[in-house]
Tab-separated table of C-alpha atoms and ligand atoms in Angstrom:
chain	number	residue	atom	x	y	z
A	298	UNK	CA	86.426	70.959	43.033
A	299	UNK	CA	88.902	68.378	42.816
A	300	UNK	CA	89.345	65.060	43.387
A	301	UNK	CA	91.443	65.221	47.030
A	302	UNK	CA	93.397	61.865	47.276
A	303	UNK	CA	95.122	61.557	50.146
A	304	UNK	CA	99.206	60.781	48.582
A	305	UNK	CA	99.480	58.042	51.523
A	306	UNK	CA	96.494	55.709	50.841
A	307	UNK	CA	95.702	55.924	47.314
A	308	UNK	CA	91.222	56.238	47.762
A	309	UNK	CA	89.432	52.619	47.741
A	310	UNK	CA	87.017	53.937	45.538
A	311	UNK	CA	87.813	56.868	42.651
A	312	UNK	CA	85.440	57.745	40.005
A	313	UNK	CA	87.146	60.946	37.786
A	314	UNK	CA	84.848	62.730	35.462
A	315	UNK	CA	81.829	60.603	35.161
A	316	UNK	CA	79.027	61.316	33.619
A	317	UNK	CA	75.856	59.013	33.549
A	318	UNK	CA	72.678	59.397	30.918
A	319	UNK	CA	69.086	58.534	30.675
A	320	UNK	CA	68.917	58.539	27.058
A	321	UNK	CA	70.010	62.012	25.913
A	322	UNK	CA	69.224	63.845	29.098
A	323	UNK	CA	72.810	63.939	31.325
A	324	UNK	CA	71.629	63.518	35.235
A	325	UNK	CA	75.084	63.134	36.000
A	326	UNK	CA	77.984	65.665	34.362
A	327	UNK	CA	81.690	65.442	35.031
A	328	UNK	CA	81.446	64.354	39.050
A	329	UNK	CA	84.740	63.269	40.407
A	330	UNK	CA	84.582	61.572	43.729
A	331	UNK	CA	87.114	59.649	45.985
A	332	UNK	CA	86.435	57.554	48.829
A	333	UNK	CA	89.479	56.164	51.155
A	334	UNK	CA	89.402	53.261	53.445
A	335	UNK	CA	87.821	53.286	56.686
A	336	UNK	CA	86.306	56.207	55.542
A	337	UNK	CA	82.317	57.597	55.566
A	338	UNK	CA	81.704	59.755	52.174
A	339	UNK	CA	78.117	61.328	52.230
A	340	UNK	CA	76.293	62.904	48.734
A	341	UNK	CA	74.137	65.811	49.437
A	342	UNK	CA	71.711	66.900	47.612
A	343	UNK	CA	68.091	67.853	47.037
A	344	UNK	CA	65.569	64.888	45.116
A	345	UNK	CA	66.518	64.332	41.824
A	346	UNK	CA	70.036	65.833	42.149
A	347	UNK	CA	71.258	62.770	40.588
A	348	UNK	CA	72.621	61.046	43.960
A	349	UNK	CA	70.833	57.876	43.051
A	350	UNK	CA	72.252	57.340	39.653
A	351	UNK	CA	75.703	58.191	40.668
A	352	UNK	CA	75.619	55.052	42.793
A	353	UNK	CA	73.632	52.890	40.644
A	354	UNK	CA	76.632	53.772	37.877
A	355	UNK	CA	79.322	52.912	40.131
A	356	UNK	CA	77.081	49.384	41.109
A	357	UNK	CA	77.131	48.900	37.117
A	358	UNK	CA	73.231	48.875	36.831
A	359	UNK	CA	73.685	52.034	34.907
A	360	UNK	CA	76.298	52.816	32.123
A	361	UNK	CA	78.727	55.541	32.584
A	362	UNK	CA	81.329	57.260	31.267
A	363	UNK	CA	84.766	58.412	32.246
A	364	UNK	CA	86.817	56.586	34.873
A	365	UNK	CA	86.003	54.295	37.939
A	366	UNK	CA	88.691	52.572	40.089
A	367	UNK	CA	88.047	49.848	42.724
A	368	UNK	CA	90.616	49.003	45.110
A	369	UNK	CA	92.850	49.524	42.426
A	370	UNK	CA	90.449	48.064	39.788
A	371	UNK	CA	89.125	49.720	36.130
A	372	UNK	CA	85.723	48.637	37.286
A	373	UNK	CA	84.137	49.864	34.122
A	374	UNK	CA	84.342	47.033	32.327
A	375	UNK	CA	83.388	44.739	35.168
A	376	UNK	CA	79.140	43.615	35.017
A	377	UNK	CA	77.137	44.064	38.392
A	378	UNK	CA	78.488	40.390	40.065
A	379	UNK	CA	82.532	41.354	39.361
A	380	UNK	CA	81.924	44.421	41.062
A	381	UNK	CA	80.433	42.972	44.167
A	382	UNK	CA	83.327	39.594	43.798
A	383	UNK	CA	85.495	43.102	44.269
A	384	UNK	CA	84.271	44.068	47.441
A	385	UNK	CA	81.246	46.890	46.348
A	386	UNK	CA	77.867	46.692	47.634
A	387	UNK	CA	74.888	49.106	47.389
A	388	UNK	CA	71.966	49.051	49.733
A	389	UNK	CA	69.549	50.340	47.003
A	390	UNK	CA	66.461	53.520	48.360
A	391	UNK	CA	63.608	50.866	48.007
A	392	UNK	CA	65.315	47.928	49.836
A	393	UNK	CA	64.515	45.370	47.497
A	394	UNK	CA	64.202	42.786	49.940
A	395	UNK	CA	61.851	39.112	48.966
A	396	UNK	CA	58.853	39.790	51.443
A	397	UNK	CA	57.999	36.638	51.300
A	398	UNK	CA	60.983	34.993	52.518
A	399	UNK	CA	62.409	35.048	55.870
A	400	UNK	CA	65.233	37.358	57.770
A	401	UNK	CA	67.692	33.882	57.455
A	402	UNK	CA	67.147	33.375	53.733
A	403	UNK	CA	67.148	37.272	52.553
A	404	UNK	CA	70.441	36.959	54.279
A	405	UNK	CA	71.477	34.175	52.737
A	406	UNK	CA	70.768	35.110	49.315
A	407	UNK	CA	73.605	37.780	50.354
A	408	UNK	CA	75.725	34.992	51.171
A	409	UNK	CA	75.628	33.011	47.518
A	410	UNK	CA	79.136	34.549	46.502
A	411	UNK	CA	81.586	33.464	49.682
A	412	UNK	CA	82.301	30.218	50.759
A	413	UNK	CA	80.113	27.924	52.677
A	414	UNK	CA	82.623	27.898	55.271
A	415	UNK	CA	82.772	31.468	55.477
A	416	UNK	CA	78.822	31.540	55.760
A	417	UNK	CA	78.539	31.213	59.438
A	418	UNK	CA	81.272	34.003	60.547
A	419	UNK	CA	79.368	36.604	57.846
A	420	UNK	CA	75.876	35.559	59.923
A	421	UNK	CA	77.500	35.846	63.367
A	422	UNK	CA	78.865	39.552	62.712
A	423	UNK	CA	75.840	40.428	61.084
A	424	UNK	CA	73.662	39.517	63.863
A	425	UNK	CA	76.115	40.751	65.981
A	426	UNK	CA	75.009	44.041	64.392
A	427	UNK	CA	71.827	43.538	64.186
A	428	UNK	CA	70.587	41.596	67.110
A	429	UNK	CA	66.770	42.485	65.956
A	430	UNK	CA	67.452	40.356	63.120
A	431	UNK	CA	68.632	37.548	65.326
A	432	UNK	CA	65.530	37.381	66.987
A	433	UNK	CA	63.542	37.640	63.812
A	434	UNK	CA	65.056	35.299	61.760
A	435	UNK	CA	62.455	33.213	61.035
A	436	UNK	CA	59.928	36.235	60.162
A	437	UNK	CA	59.061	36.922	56.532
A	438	UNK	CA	60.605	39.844	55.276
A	439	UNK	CA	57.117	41.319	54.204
A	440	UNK	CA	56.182	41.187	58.103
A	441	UNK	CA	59.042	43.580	59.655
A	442	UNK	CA	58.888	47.247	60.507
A	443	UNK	CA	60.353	49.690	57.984
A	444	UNK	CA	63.609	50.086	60.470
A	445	UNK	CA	64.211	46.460	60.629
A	446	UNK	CA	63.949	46.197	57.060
A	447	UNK	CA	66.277	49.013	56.595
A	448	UNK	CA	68.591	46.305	58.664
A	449	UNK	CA	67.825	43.443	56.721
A	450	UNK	CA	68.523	45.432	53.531
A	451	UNK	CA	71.931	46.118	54.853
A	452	UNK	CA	72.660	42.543	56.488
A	453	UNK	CA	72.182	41.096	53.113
A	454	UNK	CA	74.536	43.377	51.726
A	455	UNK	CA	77.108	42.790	54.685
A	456	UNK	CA	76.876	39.156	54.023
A	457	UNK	CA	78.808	39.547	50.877
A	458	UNK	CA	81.538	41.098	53.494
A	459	UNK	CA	82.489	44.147	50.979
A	460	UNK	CA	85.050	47.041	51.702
A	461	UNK	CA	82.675	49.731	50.393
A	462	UNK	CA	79.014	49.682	51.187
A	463	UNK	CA	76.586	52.007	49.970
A	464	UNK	CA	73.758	53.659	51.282
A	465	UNK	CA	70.744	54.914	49.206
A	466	UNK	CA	68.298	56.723	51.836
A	467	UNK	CA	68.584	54.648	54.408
A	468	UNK	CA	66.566	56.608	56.787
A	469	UNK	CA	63.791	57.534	54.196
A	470	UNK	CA	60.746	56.554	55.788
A	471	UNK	CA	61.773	55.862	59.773
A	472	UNK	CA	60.976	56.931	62.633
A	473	UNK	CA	63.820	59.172	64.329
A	474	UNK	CA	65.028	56.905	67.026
A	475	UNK	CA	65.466	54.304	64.580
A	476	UNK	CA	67.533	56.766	62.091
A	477	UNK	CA	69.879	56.825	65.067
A	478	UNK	CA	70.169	53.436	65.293
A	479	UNK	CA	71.117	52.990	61.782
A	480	UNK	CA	73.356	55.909	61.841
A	481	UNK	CA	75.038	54.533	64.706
A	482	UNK	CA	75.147	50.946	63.052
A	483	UNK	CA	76.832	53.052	60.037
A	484	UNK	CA	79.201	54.260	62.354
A	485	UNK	CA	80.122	50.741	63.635
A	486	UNK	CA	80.969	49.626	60.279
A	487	UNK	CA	83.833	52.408	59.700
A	488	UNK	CA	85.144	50.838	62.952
A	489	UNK	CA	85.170	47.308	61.139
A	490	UNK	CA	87.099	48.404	59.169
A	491	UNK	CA	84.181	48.970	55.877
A	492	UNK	CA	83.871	52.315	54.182
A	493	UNK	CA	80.482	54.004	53.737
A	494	UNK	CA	79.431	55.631	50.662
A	495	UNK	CA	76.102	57.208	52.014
A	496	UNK	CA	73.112	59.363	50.156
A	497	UNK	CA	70.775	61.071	52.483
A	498	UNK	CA	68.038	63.415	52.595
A	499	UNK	CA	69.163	63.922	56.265
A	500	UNK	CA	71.855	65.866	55.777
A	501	UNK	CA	72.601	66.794	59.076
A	502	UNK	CA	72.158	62.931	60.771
A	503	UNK	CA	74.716	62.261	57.470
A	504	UNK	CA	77.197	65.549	57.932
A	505	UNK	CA	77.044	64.582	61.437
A	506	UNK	CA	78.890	60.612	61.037
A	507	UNK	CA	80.312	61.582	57.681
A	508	UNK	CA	84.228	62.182	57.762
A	509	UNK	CA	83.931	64.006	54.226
A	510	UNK	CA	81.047	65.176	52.140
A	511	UNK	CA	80.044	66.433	48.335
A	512	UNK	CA	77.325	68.672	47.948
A	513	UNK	CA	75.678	67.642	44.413
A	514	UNK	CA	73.060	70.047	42.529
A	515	UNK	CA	71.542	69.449	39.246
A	516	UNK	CA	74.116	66.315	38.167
A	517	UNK	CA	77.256	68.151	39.398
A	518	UNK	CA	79.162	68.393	42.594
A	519	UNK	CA	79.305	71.843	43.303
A	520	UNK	CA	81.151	71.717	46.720
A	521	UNK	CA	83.112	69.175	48.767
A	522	UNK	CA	85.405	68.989	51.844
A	523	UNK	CA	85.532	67.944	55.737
A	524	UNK	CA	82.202	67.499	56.556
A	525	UNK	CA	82.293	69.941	59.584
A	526	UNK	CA	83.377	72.338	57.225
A	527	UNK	CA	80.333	71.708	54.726
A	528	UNK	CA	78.008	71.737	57.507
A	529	UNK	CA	79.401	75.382	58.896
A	530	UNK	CA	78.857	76.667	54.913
A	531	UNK	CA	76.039	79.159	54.626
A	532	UNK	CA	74.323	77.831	51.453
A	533	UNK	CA	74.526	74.103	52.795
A	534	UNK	CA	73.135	75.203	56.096
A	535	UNK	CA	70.474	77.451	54.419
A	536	UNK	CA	69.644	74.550	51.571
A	537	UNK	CA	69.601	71.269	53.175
A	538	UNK	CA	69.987	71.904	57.038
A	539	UNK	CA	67.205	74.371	57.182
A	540	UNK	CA	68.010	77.073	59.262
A	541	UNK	CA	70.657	79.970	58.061
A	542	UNK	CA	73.692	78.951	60.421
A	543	UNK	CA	75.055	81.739	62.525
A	544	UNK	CA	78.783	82.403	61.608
A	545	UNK	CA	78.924	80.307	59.033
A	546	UNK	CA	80.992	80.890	55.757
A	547	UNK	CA	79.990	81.227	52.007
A	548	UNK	CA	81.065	78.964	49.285
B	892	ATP	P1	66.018	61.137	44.827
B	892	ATP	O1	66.473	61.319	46.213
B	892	ATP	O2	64.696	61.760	44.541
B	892	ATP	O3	66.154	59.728	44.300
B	892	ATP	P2	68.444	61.728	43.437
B	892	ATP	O4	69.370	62.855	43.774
B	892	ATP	O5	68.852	60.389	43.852
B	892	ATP	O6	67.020	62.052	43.977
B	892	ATP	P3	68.110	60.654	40.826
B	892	ATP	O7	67.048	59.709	41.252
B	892	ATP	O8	69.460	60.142	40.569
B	892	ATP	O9	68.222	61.828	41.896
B	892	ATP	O10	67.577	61.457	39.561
B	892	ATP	C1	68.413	62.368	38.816
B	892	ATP	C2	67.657	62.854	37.582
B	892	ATP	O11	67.489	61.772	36.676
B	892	ATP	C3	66.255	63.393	37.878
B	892	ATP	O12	66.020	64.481	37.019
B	892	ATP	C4	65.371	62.224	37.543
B	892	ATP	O13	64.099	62.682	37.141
B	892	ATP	C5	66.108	61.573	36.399
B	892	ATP	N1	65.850	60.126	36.362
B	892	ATP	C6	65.989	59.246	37.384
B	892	ATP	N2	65.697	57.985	36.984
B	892	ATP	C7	65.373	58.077	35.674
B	892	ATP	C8	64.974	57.122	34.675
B	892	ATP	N3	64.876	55.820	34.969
B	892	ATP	N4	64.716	57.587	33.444
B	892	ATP	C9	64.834	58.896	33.140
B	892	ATP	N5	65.202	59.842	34.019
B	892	ATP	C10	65.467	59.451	35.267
């Protein structure tokens, strides 16, 4: 496994040999990972593979060692604000939205860090995105289905207009024809110009919009590539797409 930069863009987001701790147990050991611009990176992995910390580390809500590189940028020393003010944002698995406030203010809260001015243009292309939230905006948060708070979640992040966004589960939960609405959304944002860092227990839905992937098993990454390539792999197919995949290769 290595940590494939491509020599013409140097990656938007690198993290080299990091490993992240709860207390003395490791749930995160020497993962290197590289994410370029306009590009959608998805994590693999079964529950407790350690997907989930990975990104909290890299939001700085967990500590972790070795290197991380933001546009550019030692992040590690940066707190959770500096690392959003540098253009990271993390939709986190449980939303974290304020029920009781409306679609407008959640948004705004997402909002607090650019300039008033700016304000309006981040609401426009976010309800541009998400028209649903257009037409709720005055609905508390608490009151919306579990897809449209799934949007919200990410609106609020997309107000902060980053150049990485990442995804924690963002299907867990929803009903299929709403997964491919926010898989399609996801896809939209690449086009905008905003990589995707995404974690998924749908591994297909993610191998499927992903340009590149990283299969991660018990704190390590233990395979990456092309995504099309990862999905045609035997074990991948066999582990996390269910079904043994006819002519497909072994790690
Ligand atoms: P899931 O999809 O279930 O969230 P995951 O791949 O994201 O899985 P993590 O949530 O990152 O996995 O968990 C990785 C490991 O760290 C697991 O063994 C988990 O039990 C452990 N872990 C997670 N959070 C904590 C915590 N706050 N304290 C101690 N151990 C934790």
């Amino acid at each position: 496994m290595n940590g494939h930069t491509n020599p013409r863009t140097a990656a938007l987001l690198s993290v080299s040999d990091v490993h992240v701790a709860y207390g003395k147990v490791e749930a995160v050991r020497a993962v290197s990972l590289d994410v370029a611009d306009n590009e959608i990176v998805t994590i693999v992995g079964a529950n407790g593979a350690g997907k989930s910390t990975l990104l909290n580390a890299i939001m700085g809500i967990l500590p972790l060692k070795g290197t991380a590189a933001f546009a550019g940028q030692d992040i590690a020393p940066l707190d959770i604000e500096d690392r959003v003010a540098a253009g990271l944002s993390l939709v986190p698995e449980h939303r974290e939205l304020f029920a009781t406030m409306n679609v407008e203010d959640n948004l705004q809260l997402g909002a607090f860090r650019i300039a008033k001015s700016k304000a309006a243009a981040a609401f426009e292309r976010v309800y541009h995105l998400f028209p649903r939230l257009k037409e709720r905006r005055k609905q508390l948060a608490g009151t919306l289905s579990g897809g449209e708070q799934q949007m919200l979640a990410m609106g609020r992040a997309l107000m902060g207009t980053p150049k990485l966004l990442m995804l924690d589960e963002p299907s867990l939960g929803l009903a299929p024809i709403i997964v491919a609405d926010i898989f399609r959304i996801i896809g939209e944002l690449r086009a905008n110009g905003v990589s995707v860092l995404l974690v998924e227990q749908n591994a297909r839905a993610a191998l499927e919009i992903a340009d590149r992937a990283y299969v991660m098993e018990l704190g390590e990454f233990i395979l990456s590539g092309p995504a099309r390539e990862i999905a045609a792999n035997a074990r991948v197919a066999a582990s996390y797409l269910g079904f043994q995949h006819e002519g497909a290769s072994g790690i």
